[in-house]
């Protein structure tokens, strides 16, 4: 009886959240048609939240499970999700309707991935994982979200003594870009890193490297999808199979009386590994289709309103505060997690402290710091948390979890590392890895190449830390 | 729980369906989603005969 009452309560809360998003969409649309642009982000964000919670889709868990206990389920599920999203994205790109823009490829993406990978293992959740865990009532994950947000906002505006760490070549290159005086690009480590170093790297895709146009069928499907995603993913899964999953399958075969593995058995083992992560794969399929559709629908809205960026719409709606010097705000056109988290902190800091957060490249030149209440990408993040909460409530998995001091400390350390890594890479495990890899951007793979050893080092560190702690507490052997 | 999840799915799909219906026609109208090689349709420069006559009449009124 007790159980039924709590289930009923959960159900009511799930529908209150859903009703709230529906009401926001309808009411704002009735007030001003342009709000539908923000509602697009909202409803796709809700789908991401529902799917993330359903599939327990977390990059941190994927690496931790793989390196700590040899379980490949999540890592395989994520790879399948990338492949499925890549398929949808390639079809959208082949139509010339993709909103995706590749990032500069260079060694910085590997270093950033390493820092981010360490951070997500320390924090116990990646950028997207922390959002859905917050929706489950995990307050430690909320600390991670806050930590990512604050560290990014502070890091992009860092100046003073850090200017001494800037190589001369970056400084001159940044100044030569001819950015508006309000940005003051010669002052600040991140500004000079972006304008004087990152922007000098090539921006490309697998299709372009092979001499094809992105929007051509050959470029999008053969170049970006088959060569850029499917081939490396299959190789990666092969490595995962031979290093981690095969052992368990061989043991199972031995139990059945088979002493030697044939090629057919290997194929069966490979397939067993792929099909073991059914729930994550279903979540990946939903995310894949939704992410592709998200790009398509946003492109349609842009054509309808005759804009290339939401900044123009916000100005038409009478909101000109926090819009970048280029008249833009952060409007990726697809799934993204971390930039909008930095924005709301930047907005809040500028409002409360009076300091100027618009004199740096990240906020002032590109993304702006609009009011979070009318920030399209913030609508997406809130809806992601809401979607995860709905799913958790319906499956009775919602539970308020207070963080311990130790967990909170790790959340802050991990979140800070993720924030720094995300800004160095111009994105997180979603924006810099998942989306970029799926769209044939080699910088996504570079981020992944860094993320793997970063996560590995953090897992090893955690093992050492835990053993040491247990020894101190007298649990040592 | 299953029926509750279906309600959530139906509401979400309804909103997404509306958003698709709202956003895709401009892509079709501009030729971006109609197999015209992905190129944006050019704006028609010629005035229709009715519009031409309308502007001529306006001039007459001014005179």
Short mmCIF file of C-alpha atoms in Angstrom, two decimals:
data_model
loop_
_atom_site.label_atom_id
_atom_site.label_comp_id
_atom_site.label_asym_id
_atom_site.label_seq_id
_atom_site.Cartn_x
_atom_site.Cartn_y
_atom_site.Cartn_z
CA UNK A 1 0.00 0.00 0.00
CA UNK A 2 2.85 2.30 0.99
CA UNK A 3 4.57 1.50 -2.30
CA UNK A 4 1.47 2.32 -4.31
CA UNK A 5 1.12 5.71 -2.60
CA UNK A 6 4.71 6.63 -3.45
CA UNK A 7 4.22 5.43 -7.01
CA UNK A 8 1.12 7.59 -7.33
CA UNK A 9 3.04 10.57 -5.99
CA UNK A 10 5.88 9.96 -8.45
CA UNK A 11 3.40 9.70 -11.28
CA UNK A 12 1.78 13.02 -10.34
CA UNK A 13 5.18 14.72 -10.24
CA UNK A 14 6.15 13.26 -13.61
CA UNK A 15 3.02 14.70 -15.19
CA UNK A 16 3.49 18.05 -13.41
CA UNK A 17 6.95 18.34 -15.02
CA UNK A 18 5.63 17.31 -18.43
CA UNK A 19 2.68 19.68 -18.06
CA UNK A 20 5.01 22.52 -17.09
CA UNK A 21 7.06 22.12 -20.28
CA UNK A 22 3.90 21.85 -22.38
CA UNK A 23 2.48 24.97 -20.75
CA UNK A 24 5.71 26.93 -21.26
CA UNK A 25 5.74 25.97 -24.95
CA UNK A 26 2.11 26.83 -25.61
CA UNK A 27 2.04 30.03 -23.55
CA UNK A 28 5.26 31.46 -24.98
CA UNK A 29 4.20 30.58 -28.53
CA UNK A 30 0.89 32.34 -27.97
CA UNK A 31 2.79 35.37 -26.66
CA UNK A 32 5.35 35.53 -29.45
CA UNK A 33 5.82 33.15 -32.39
CA UNK A 34 9.62 33.34 -32.13
CA UNK A 35 9.55 31.42 -28.86
CA UNK A 36 8.95 28.29 -30.90
CA UNK A 37 12.67 28.40 -31.67
CA UNK A 38 13.39 27.93 -27.97
CA UNK A 39 10.71 25.25 -27.71
CA UNK A 40 12.53 23.22 -30.35
CA UNK A 41 15.51 23.05 -28.02
CA UNK A 42 13.19 22.31 -25.11
CA UNK A 43 11.43 19.29 -26.60
CA UNK A 44 14.56 17.73 -28.05
CA UNK A 45 16.26 18.34 -24.70
CA UNK A 46 13.40 16.48 -23.03
CA UNK A 47 13.92 13.52 -25.37
CA UNK A 48 17.66 13.49 -24.59
CA UNK A 49 16.84 13.44 -20.87
CA UNK A 50 14.32 10.61 -21.23
CA UNK A 51 16.75 8.55 -23.31
CA UNK A 52 19.82 9.27 -21.18
CA UNK A 53 18.05 8.11 -18.02
CA UNK A 54 16.50 5.09 -19.72
CA UNK A 55 19.86 3.91 -21.07
CA UNK A 56 21.96 5.13 -18.09
CA UNK A 57 23.95 6.76 -20.83
CA UNK A 58 27.14 7.94 -19.12
CA UNK A 59 30.64 8.16 -20.56
CA UNK A 60 32.21 8.11 -17.12
CA UNK A 61 30.47 4.83 -16.26
CA UNK A 62 31.55 3.44 -19.62
CA UNK A 63 35.26 3.99 -18.94
CA UNK A 64 35.07 3.15 -15.24
CA UNK A 65 33.26 -0.14 -15.90
CA UNK A 66 35.71 -1.03 -18.66
CA UNK A 67 38.97 -0.17 -16.92
CA UNK A 68 38.04 -1.03 -13.33
CA UNK A 69 35.99 -4.22 -13.75
CA UNK A 70 36.32 -5.13 -17.42
CA UNK A 71 32.62 -4.68 -18.25
CA UNK A 72 32.20 -3.31 -21.76
CA UNK A 73 28.41 -2.94 -21.87
CA UNK A 74 28.22 0.87 -21.64
CA UNK A 75 31.26 1.53 -23.84
CA UNK A 76 29.73 -0.70 -26.53
CA UNK A 77 26.33 0.96 -26.13
CA UNK A 78 27.81 4.41 -26.58
CA UNK A 79 29.71 3.33 -29.69
CA UNK A 80 26.50 1.90 -31.15
CA UNK A 81 24.72 5.15 -30.33
CA UNK A 82 27.40 7.13 -32.15
CA UNK A 83 27.01 4.90 -35.22
CA UNK A 84 23.22 5.28 -35.20
CA UNK A 85 23.39 9.05 -34.81
CA UNK A 86 26.04 9.19 -37.53
CA UNK A 87 23.67 7.39 -39.92
CA UNK A 88 20.88 9.93 -39.34
CA UNK A 89 23.34 12.86 -39.40
CA UNK A 90 24.84 11.71 -42.71
CA UNK A 91 21.38 11.60 -44.32
CA UNK A 92 20.63 15.11 -43.05
CA UNK A 93 24.06 16.32 -44.23
CA UNK A 94 23.60 14.73 -47.66
CA UNK A 95 20.49 16.90 -48.04
CA UNK A 96 22.58 19.99 -47.30
CA UNK A 97 20.53 20.63 -44.15
CA UNK A 98 23.05 19.98 -41.41
CA UNK A 99 23.60 22.64 -38.78
CA UNK A 100 26.87 20.98 -37.77
CA UNK A 101 30.10 22.99 -37.90
CA UNK A 102 33.42 21.14 -37.43
CA UNK A 103 36.01 22.34 -34.93
CA UNK A 104 39.73 23.02 -35.43
CA UNK A 105 41.70 19.76 -35.29
CA UNK A 106 44.96 19.68 -33.37
CA UNK A 107 46.89 18.26 -30.43
CA UNK A 108 44.95 20.60 -28.13
CA UNK A 109 41.89 18.37 -28.57
CA UNK A 110 43.87 15.36 -27.27
CA UNK A 111 45.16 17.28 -24.23
CA UNK A 112 41.68 18.67 -23.53
CA UNK A 113 40.22 15.17 -23.83
CA UNK A 114 42.78 13.87 -21.33
CA UNK A 115 41.86 16.54 -18.76
CA UNK A 116 38.14 16.00 -19.39
CA UNK A 117 38.49 12.20 -19.14
CA UNK A 118 40.20 12.46 -15.76
CA UNK A 119 37.60 14.94 -14.55
CA UNK A 120 34.59 12.83 -15.44
CA UNK A 121 35.93 9.76 -13.61
CA UNK A 122 36.77 11.85 -10.52
CA UNK A 123 33.32 13.46 -10.62
CA UNK A 124 31.53 10.15 -11.13
CA UNK A 125 29.67 11.40 -14.19
CA UNK A 126 30.32 13.08 -17.53
CA UNK A 127 28.69 16.35 -18.59
CA UNK A 128 25.53 14.73 -19.98
CA UNK A 129 25.53 11.98 -17.33
CA UNK A 130 25.56 14.58 -14.56
CA UNK A 131 22.51 16.26 -16.10
CA UNK A 132 20.42 13.09 -16.13
CA UNK A 133 21.64 12.06 -12.68
CA UNK A 134 20.57 15.49 -11.39
CA UNK A 135 17.14 14.65 -12.80
CA UNK A 136 17.20 11.44 -10.75
CA UNK A 137 17.60 13.52 -7.60
CA UNK A 138 21.34 12.97 -7.20
CA UNK A 139 22.58 16.16 -5.56
CA UNK A 140 26.20 15.16 -6.05
CA UNK A 141 25.58 15.32 -9.79
CA UNK A 142 24.10 18.80 -9.29
CA UNK A 143 27.37 19.85 -7.63
CA UNK A 144 29.20 18.50 -10.69
CA UNK A 145 26.94 20.59 -12.97
CA UNK A 146 27.58 23.70 -10.85
CA UNK A 147 31.28 22.99 -10.79
CA UNK A 148 31.46 22.59 -14.59
CA UNK A 149 29.47 25.80 -14.99
CA UNK A 150 31.50 27.98 -12.63
CA UNK A 151 34.91 26.67 -13.70
CA UNK A 152 34.14 27.36 -17.35
CA UNK A 153 32.86 30.88 -16.75
CA UNK A 154 35.94 31.75 -14.70
CA UNK A 155 38.39 29.97 -17.00
CA UNK A 156 37.28 31.74 -20.19
CA UNK A 157 37.80 35.13 -18.53
CA UNK A 158 41.11 34.31 -16.89
CA UNK A 159 43.71 37.06 -17.25
CA UNK A 160 46.34 38.75 -15.06
CA UNK A 161 49.37 36.57 -14.33
CA UNK A 162 48.22 33.91 -16.80
CA UNK A 163 49.12 36.33 -19.62
CA UNK A 164 52.75 35.56 -18.80
CA UNK A 165 52.13 31.94 -19.78
CA UNK A 166 50.98 32.92 -23.27
CA UNK A 167 53.60 32.25 -25.98
CA UNK A 168 54.59 35.32 -27.97
CA UNK A 169 53.40 33.70 -31.21
CA UNK A 170 49.87 33.24 -29.82
CA UNK A 171 49.76 36.87 -28.69
CA UNK A 172 50.78 38.24 -32.10
CA UNK A 173 48.52 35.83 -33.98
CA UNK A 174 45.55 36.79 -31.78
CA UNK A 175 46.14 40.49 -32.34
CA UNK A 176 46.46 39.92 -36.09
CA UNK A 177 42.90 38.51 -36.22
CA UNK A 178 41.55 42.06 -36.05
CA UNK A 179 38.86 41.37 -33.48
CA UNK A 180 36.75 44.29 -32.18
CA UNK A 181 38.42 46.45 -29.53
CA UNK A 182 35.72 45.54 -26.99
CA UNK A 183 37.05 41.97 -26.89
CA UNK A 184 40.55 43.03 -25.87
CA UNK A 185 41.98 39.86 -27.38
CA UNK A 186 45.56 40.61 -26.34
CA UNK A 187 44.60 40.21 -22.69
CA UNK A 188 43.58 36.84 -21.22
CA UNK A 189 45.01 33.34 -21.56
CA UNK A 190 41.92 31.77 -23.11
CA UNK A 191 41.42 34.59 -25.61
CA UNK A 192 44.96 34.24 -26.91
CA UNK A 193 44.72 30.44 -26.83
CA UNK A 194 41.58 30.58 -28.98
CA UNK A 195 42.36 33.41 -31.38
CA UNK A 196 46.12 32.92 -31.48
CA UNK A 197 46.40 29.14 -31.46
CA UNK A 198 43.20 27.08 -31.89
CA UNK A 199 41.78 29.12 -34.76
CA UNK A 200 44.99 28.57 -36.73
CA UNK A 201 44.28 24.83 -36.95
CA UNK A 202 42.56 23.22 -39.91
CA UNK A 203 38.80 22.79 -39.79
CA UNK A 204 37.91 19.71 -41.76
CA UNK A 205 35.89 16.52 -42.04
CA UNK A 206 36.68 13.05 -43.36
CA UNK A 207 34.72 13.90 -46.51
CA UNK A 208 36.81 17.02 -47.14
CA UNK A 209 40.06 15.16 -46.47
CA UNK A 210 39.05 12.71 -49.19
CA UNK A 211 38.26 15.53 -51.58
CA UNK A 212 34.46 15.34 -51.38
CA UNK A 213 31.90 17.94 -50.42
CA UNK A 214 30.21 17.41 -47.04
CA UNK A 215 26.77 17.89 -48.52
CA UNK A 216 27.32 15.40 -51.33
CA UNK A 217 25.98 11.86 -50.89
CA UNK A 218 29.50 10.49 -51.42
CA UNK A 219 31.02 12.84 -48.85
CA UNK A 220 28.31 12.50 -46.20
CA UNK A 221 27.65 8.78 -46.46
CA UNK A 222 30.94 7.27 -47.64
CA UNK A 223 33.41 9.85 -46.28
CA UNK A 224 31.90 10.98 -43.00
CA UNK A 225 29.71 8.00 -42.10
CA UNK A 226 31.42 4.86 -43.40
CA UNK A 227 35.08 5.93 -43.27
CA UNK A 228 34.83 8.49 -40.49
CA UNK A 229 32.57 6.58 -38.11
CA UNK A 230 31.75 2.98 -39.00
CA UNK A 231 35.28 1.84 -39.83
CA UNK A 232 36.97 3.23 -36.70
CA UNK A 233 34.00 2.21 -34.53
CA UNK A 234 34.17 -1.38 -35.77
CA UNK A 235 37.93 -1.43 -35.10
CA UNK A 236 37.40 0.03 -31.65
CA UNK A 237 34.73 -2.54 -30.83
CA UNK A 238 37.10 -5.23 -32.11
CA UNK A 239 39.74 -4.07 -29.62
CA UNK A 240 37.15 -3.99 -26.81
CA UNK A 241 36.06 -7.52 -27.76
CA UNK A 242 39.56 -9.02 -27.83
CA UNK A 243 40.84 -7.22 -24.72
CA UNK A 244 37.78 -7.38 -22.44
CA UNK A 245 34.69 -9.22 -23.70
CA UNK A 246 36.23 -12.28 -25.35
CA UNK A 247 37.46 -13.84 -22.10
CA UNK A 248 33.95 -14.19 -20.70
CA UNK A 249 32.67 -15.62 -23.99
CA UNK A 250 35.51 -18.15 -24.20
CA UNK A 251 34.77 -19.28 -20.63
CA UNK A 252 31.13 -19.74 -21.60
CA UNK A 253 32.15 -21.80 -24.65
CA UNK A 254 34.47 -23.93 -22.54
CA UNK A 255 31.63 -24.67 -20.16
CA UNK A 256 29.62 -25.85 -23.17
CA UNK A 257 32.42 -28.25 -24.05
CA UNK A 258 34.03 -26.29 -26.90
CA UNK A 259 37.78 -26.29 -26.62
CA UNK A 260 38.71 -24.24 -29.68
CA UNK A 261 37.18 -21.01 -30.94
CA UNK A 262 36.30 -20.99 -34.64
CA UNK A 263 35.82 -17.85 -36.72
CA UNK A 264 32.06 -18.34 -36.45
CA UNK A 265 32.37 -18.51 -32.66
CA UNK A 266 34.32 -15.24 -32.70
CA UNK A 267 31.57 -13.61 -34.75
CA UNK A 268 29.00 -14.97 -32.28
CA UNK A 269 31.05 -13.59 -29.40
CA UNK A 270 31.31 -10.20 -31.11
CA UNK A 271 27.55 -10.16 -31.67
CA UNK A 272 26.89 -11.23 -28.06
CA UNK A 273 28.94 -8.23 -26.93
CA UNK A 274 26.94 -5.88 -29.19
CA UNK A 275 23.55 -7.23 -28.14
CA UNK A 276 24.40 -7.25 -24.41
CA UNK A 277 23.93 -3.51 -24.26
CA UNK A 278 20.33 -3.52 -25.49
CA UNK A 279 19.01 -0.78 -23.22
CA UNK A 280 21.88 1.60 -23.99
CA UNK A 281 21.57 0.79 -27.70
CA UNK A 282 17.83 1.61 -27.64
CA UNK A 283 18.66 4.89 -25.88
CA UNK A 284 21.35 5.45 -28.51
CA UNK A 285 18.85 4.84 -31.30
CA UNK A 286 16.41 7.35 -29.80
CA UNK A 287 19.17 9.91 -29.24
CA UNK A 288 20.53 9.29 -32.73
CA UNK A 289 17.21 9.85 -34.47
CA UNK A 290 16.31 12.79 -32.23
CA UNK A 291 19.69 14.50 -32.68
CA UNK A 292 19.43 14.22 -36.47
CA UNK A 293 15.86 15.47 -36.45
CA UNK A 294 16.86 18.28 -34.09
CA UNK A 295 19.29 19.62 -36.73
CA UNK A 296 16.65 19.37 -39.45
CA UNK A 297 13.89 21.11 -37.49
CA UNK A 298 16.17 23.93 -36.33
CA UNK A 299 17.38 24.51 -39.86
CA UNK A 300 13.75 24.77 -40.95
CA UNK A 301 13.03 27.33 -38.22
CA UNK A 302 16.08 29.35 -39.25
CA UNK A 303 14.93 29.43 -42.86
CA UNK A 304 11.38 30.31 -41.78
CA UNK A 305 12.50 33.25 -39.65
CA UNK A 306 15.31 34.26 -42.01
CA UNK A 307 18.05 34.04 -39.36
CA UNK A 308 21.28 32.15 -38.95
CA UNK A 309 21.46 32.51 -35.20
CA UNK A 310 19.04 32.95 -32.31
CA UNK A 311 20.69 36.26 -31.42
CA UNK A 312 18.73 37.96 -34.21
CA UNK A 313 15.48 36.49 -32.88
CA UNK A 314 16.20 37.59 -29.32
CA UNK A 315 16.82 41.13 -30.58
CA UNK A 316 13.54 41.06 -32.49
CA UNK A 317 11.85 39.94 -29.28
CA UNK A 318 13.32 42.94 -27.48
CA UNK A 319 16.15 41.21 -25.61
CA UNK A 320 19.47 42.79 -26.41
CA UNK A 321 21.31 42.16 -23.15
CA UNK A 322 24.20 39.71 -23.34
CA UNK A 323 24.25 39.37 -27.12
CA UNK A 324 27.76 39.06 -28.55
CA UNK A 325 29.47 41.79 -30.55
CA UNK A 326 28.62 39.74 -33.66
CA UNK A 327 24.93 39.78 -32.78
CA UNK A 328 25.00 36.10 -31.85
CA UNK A 329 24.24 33.92 -28.85
CA UNK A 330 25.07 30.27 -28.32
CA UNK A 331 22.82 28.46 -30.77
CA UNK A 332 24.60 25.24 -31.80
CA UNK A 333 21.71 23.83 -33.81
CA UNK A 334 22.12 20.44 -32.18
CA UNK A 335 22.78 18.73 -28.85
CA UNK A 336 25.30 20.48 -26.64
CA UNK A 337 25.79 20.55 -22.89
CA UNK A 338 28.57 22.66 -21.42
CA UNK A 339 28.60 26.05 -23.16
CA UNK A 340 25.14 27.00 -21.89
CA UNK A 341 26.24 26.00 -18.39
CA UNK A 342 29.08 28.53 -18.61
CA UNK A 343 26.69 31.16 -19.98
CA UNK A 344 24.29 31.26 -17.06
CA UNK A 345 27.17 31.67 -14.62
CA UNK A 346 28.70 34.38 -16.83
CA UNK A 347 25.34 36.16 -16.92
CA UNK A 348 24.93 35.85 -13.16
CA UNK A 349 28.47 37.05 -12.39
CA UNK A 350 28.13 40.06 -14.65
CA UNK A 351 24.76 40.94 -13.14
CA UNK A 352 25.81 40.51 -9.51
CA UNK A 353 29.43 41.67 -9.46
CA UNK A 354 29.27 44.29 -12.20
CA UNK A 355 32.44 42.85 -13.75
CA UNK A 356 32.59 42.78 -17.53
CA UNK A 357 32.31 39.19 -18.80
CA UNK A 358 31.75 40.28 -22.38
CA UNK A 359 35.35 41.33 -23.02
CA UNK A 360 36.51 37.81 -23.87
CA UNK A 361 36.26 35.79 -27.07
CA UNK A 362 34.08 33.01 -25.65
CA UNK A 363 31.28 35.19 -24.32
CA UNK A 364 31.78 38.56 -25.99
CA UNK A 365 32.67 37.50 -29.52
CA UNK A 366 30.85 34.19 -29.98
CA UNK A 367 28.30 32.95 -27.43
CA UNK A 368 27.06 35.94 -25.46
CA UNK A 369 25.53 35.76 -22.00
CA UNK A 370 21.80 36.18 -22.52
CA UNK A 371 19.38 35.86 -19.63
CA UNK A 372 19.09 32.09 -18.93
CA UNK A 373 15.30 32.43 -19.06
CA UNK A 374 15.50 33.18 -22.80
CA UNK A 375 18.69 31.26 -23.63
CA UNK A 376 17.75 28.53 -26.17
CA UNK A 377 20.43 26.08 -25.06
CA UNK A 378 19.55 26.58 -21.39
CA UNK A 379 15.99 25.54 -22.25
CA UNK A 380 17.51 22.35 -23.67
CA UNK A 381 19.55 21.60 -20.53
CA UNK A 382 16.65 22.24 -18.17
CA UNK A 383 14.42 20.01 -20.26
CA UNK A 384 17.13 17.31 -20.25
CA UNK A 385 17.08 17.34 -16.44
CA UNK A 386 13.28 17.38 -16.54
CA UNK A 387 13.10 14.50 -19.04
CA UNK A 388 15.42 12.41 -16.89
CA UNK A 389 13.32 13.24 -13.83
CA UNK A 390 10.12 12.14 -15.62
CA UNK A 391 11.65 8.81 -16.61
CA UNK A 392 13.14 8.25 -13.14
CA UNK A 393 9.83 9.10 -11.45
CA UNK A 394 7.81 6.77 -13.69
CA UNK A 395 10.19 3.87 -13.01
CA UNK A 396 10.44 4.68 -9.28
CA UNK A 397 14.12 5.44 -9.64
CA UNK A 398 13.92 9.01 -8.43
CA UNK A 399 15.58 9.53 -5.08
CA UNK A 400 17.09 12.57 -3.39
CA UNK A 401 20.65 11.67 -2.58
CA UNK A 402 22.60 14.04 -0.35
CA UNK A 403 26.31 14.15 -1.13
CA UNK A 404 28.89 13.28 1.50
CA UNK A 405 31.77 15.71 2.04
CA UNK A 406 34.18 13.35 0.29
CA UNK A 407 31.92 12.87 -2.76
CA UNK A 408 31.23 16.60 -2.96
CA UNK A 409 34.98 17.29 -2.94
CA UNK A 410 35.52 14.85 -5.80
CA UNK A 411 32.55 16.38 -7.62
CA UNK A 412 34.11 19.83 -7.40
CA UNK A 413 37.57 18.59 -8.46
CA UNK A 414 36.17 16.49 -11.30
CA UNK A 415 33.71 19.16 -12.41
CA UNK A 416 36.46 21.77 -12.51
CA UNK A 417 38.67 19.53 -14.64
CA UNK A 418 35.74 18.85 -16.96
CA UNK A 419 35.02 22.57 -17.22
CA UNK A 420 38.63 23.34 -18.15
CA UNK A 421 38.80 20.39 -20.58
CA UNK A 422 35.53 21.39 -22.19
CA UNK A 423 36.71 24.92 -22.84
CA UNK A 424 40.08 23.83 -24.19
CA UNK A 425 38.32 21.46 -26.61
CA UNK A 426 35.38 23.79 -27.35
CA UNK A 427 33.00 21.13 -26.05
CA UNK A 428 32.44 18.19 -23.72
CA UNK A 429 31.84 14.46 -24.19
CA UNK A 430 28.75 15.41 -26.23
CA UNK A 431 29.77 18.58 -28.11
CA UNK A 432 33.43 17.71 -28.60
CA UNK A 433 33.14 13.94 -28.96
CA UNK A 434 29.71 12.42 -29.60
CA UNK A 435 28.44 15.05 -32.04
CA UNK A 436 31.77 15.65 -33.79
CA UNK A 437 32.63 11.98 -34.27
CA UNK A 438 29.15 11.25 -35.60
CA UNK A 439 29.44 14.11 -38.10
CA UNK A 440 32.79 13.01 -39.49
CA UNK A 441 34.89 15.63 -37.71
CA UNK A 442 38.38 14.20 -36.92
CA UNK A 443 38.73 16.55 -33.93
CA UNK A 444 36.07 14.41 -32.21
CA UNK A 445 38.28 11.33 -32.46
CA UNK A 446 41.26 13.38 -31.23
CA UNK A 447 39.24 14.35 -28.15
CA UNK A 448 38.35 10.67 -27.67
CA UNK A 449 42.01 9.63 -28.01
CA UNK A 450 42.79 11.95 -25.09
CA UNK A 451 39.71 11.01 -23.07
CA UNK A 452 40.61 7.29 -22.92
CA UNK A 453 44.03 7.61 -21.19
CA UNK A 454 42.65 10.44 -19.04
CA UNK A 455 39.89 8.17 -17.76
CA UNK A 456 42.35 5.27 -17.38
CA UNK A 457 44.73 7.34 -15.23
CA UNK A 458 41.83 8.52 -13.07
CA UNK A 459 40.50 4.95 -12.60
CA UNK A 460 43.98 3.76 -11.58
CA UNK A 461 44.32 6.72 -9.22
CA UNK A 462 40.96 5.95 -7.66
CA UNK A 463 41.94 2.30 -7.13
CA UNK A 464 45.13 3.40 -5.39
CA UNK A 465 43.23 5.99 -3.35
CA UNK A 466 40.59 3.48 -2.22
CA UNK A 467 43.15 0.82 -1.29
CA UNK A 468 45.16 3.35 0.68
CA UNK A 469 42.06 4.54 2.49
CA UNK A 470 41.00 0.99 3.35
CA UNK A 471 44.46 0.20 4.66
CA UNK A 472 44.32 3.28 6.91
CA UNK A 473 40.95 2.17 8.21
CA UNK A 474 42.36 -1.23 9.04
CA UNK A 475 40.80 -3.20 6.19
CA UNK A 476 44.18 -4.02 4.66
CA UNK A 477 45.13 -7.65 4.21
CA UNK B 1 3.96 2.46 -15.37
CA UNK B 2 3.85 1.42 -19.00
CA UNK B 3 0.66 3.36 -19.77
CA UNK B 4 2.11 6.43 -18.03
CA UNK B 5 5.20 6.23 -20.19
CA UNK B 6 2.97 6.00 -23.25
CA UNK B 7 1.23 9.23 -22.20
CA UNK B 8 4.65 10.92 -21.95
CA UNK B 9 5.64 9.53 -25.35
CA UNK B 10 2.37 10.65 -26.97
CA UNK B 11 2.62 14.19 -25.55
CA UNK B 12 6.28 14.47 -26.60
CA UNK B 13 5.64 13.10 -30.08
CA UNK B 14 2.68 15.49 -30.47
CA UNK B 15 4.86 18.50 -29.71
CA UNK B 16 7.74 17.22 -31.86
CA UNK B 17 5.24 16.52 -34.67
CA UNK B 18 3.98 20.09 -34.45
CA UNK B 19 7.55 21.42 -34.52
CA UNK B 20 8.36 19.31 -37.57
CA UNK B 21 5.18 20.42 -39.31
CA UNK B 22 6.03 24.03 -38.47
CA UNK B 23 9.67 23.94 -39.54
CA UNK B 24 9.81 21.70 -42.58
CA UNK B 25 7.52 23.56 -45.03
CA UNK B 26 10.03 26.46 -45.33
CA UNK B 27 12.70 23.92 -46.25
CA UNK B 28 10.43 22.46 -48.91
CA UNK B 29 9.36 25.87 -50.21
CA UNK B 30 12.95 27.05 -50.57
CA UNK B 31 13.91 23.89 -52.40
CA UNK B 32 16.23 22.70 -49.66
CA UNK B 33 14.24 19.53 -49.04
CA UNK B 34 12.88 18.72 -52.46
CA UNK B 35 15.82 17.10 -54.14
CA UNK B 36 16.86 20.25 -56.00
CA UNK B 37 20.48 19.54 -55.30
CA UNK B 38 20.36 21.12 -51.88
CA UNK B 39 20.61 24.61 -53.33
CA UNK B 40 18.49 27.39 -52.05
CA UNK B 41 15.83 28.60 -54.44
CA UNK B 42 16.48 32.03 -55.90
CA UNK B 43 14.14 34.87 -55.28
CA UNK B 44 11.82 35.61 -58.20
CA UNK B 45 12.64 39.03 -59.62
CA UNK B 46 9.80 39.35 -62.09
CA UNK B 47 6.58 40.95 -60.98
CA UNK B 48 3.31 39.28 -61.78
CA UNK B 49 1.03 41.11 -64.20
CA UNK B 50 -1.48 41.89 -61.45
CA UNK B 51 1.22 43.38 -59.23
CA UNK B 52 2.62 45.40 -62.12
CA UNK B 53 -0.80 46.83 -62.84
CA UNK B 54 -1.23 47.58 -59.11
CA UNK B 55 1.93 49.66 -59.04
CA UNK B 56 0.97 51.45 -62.28
CA UNK B 57 -2.35 52.33 -60.69
CA UNK B 58 -0.59 53.67 -57.63
CA UNK B 59 1.44 55.98 -59.83
CA UNK B 60 -1.75 57.15 -61.53
CA UNK B 61 -3.21 58.04 -58.13
CA UNK B 62 -0.12 60.12 -57.32
CA UNK B 63 -0.43 62.00 -60.58
#
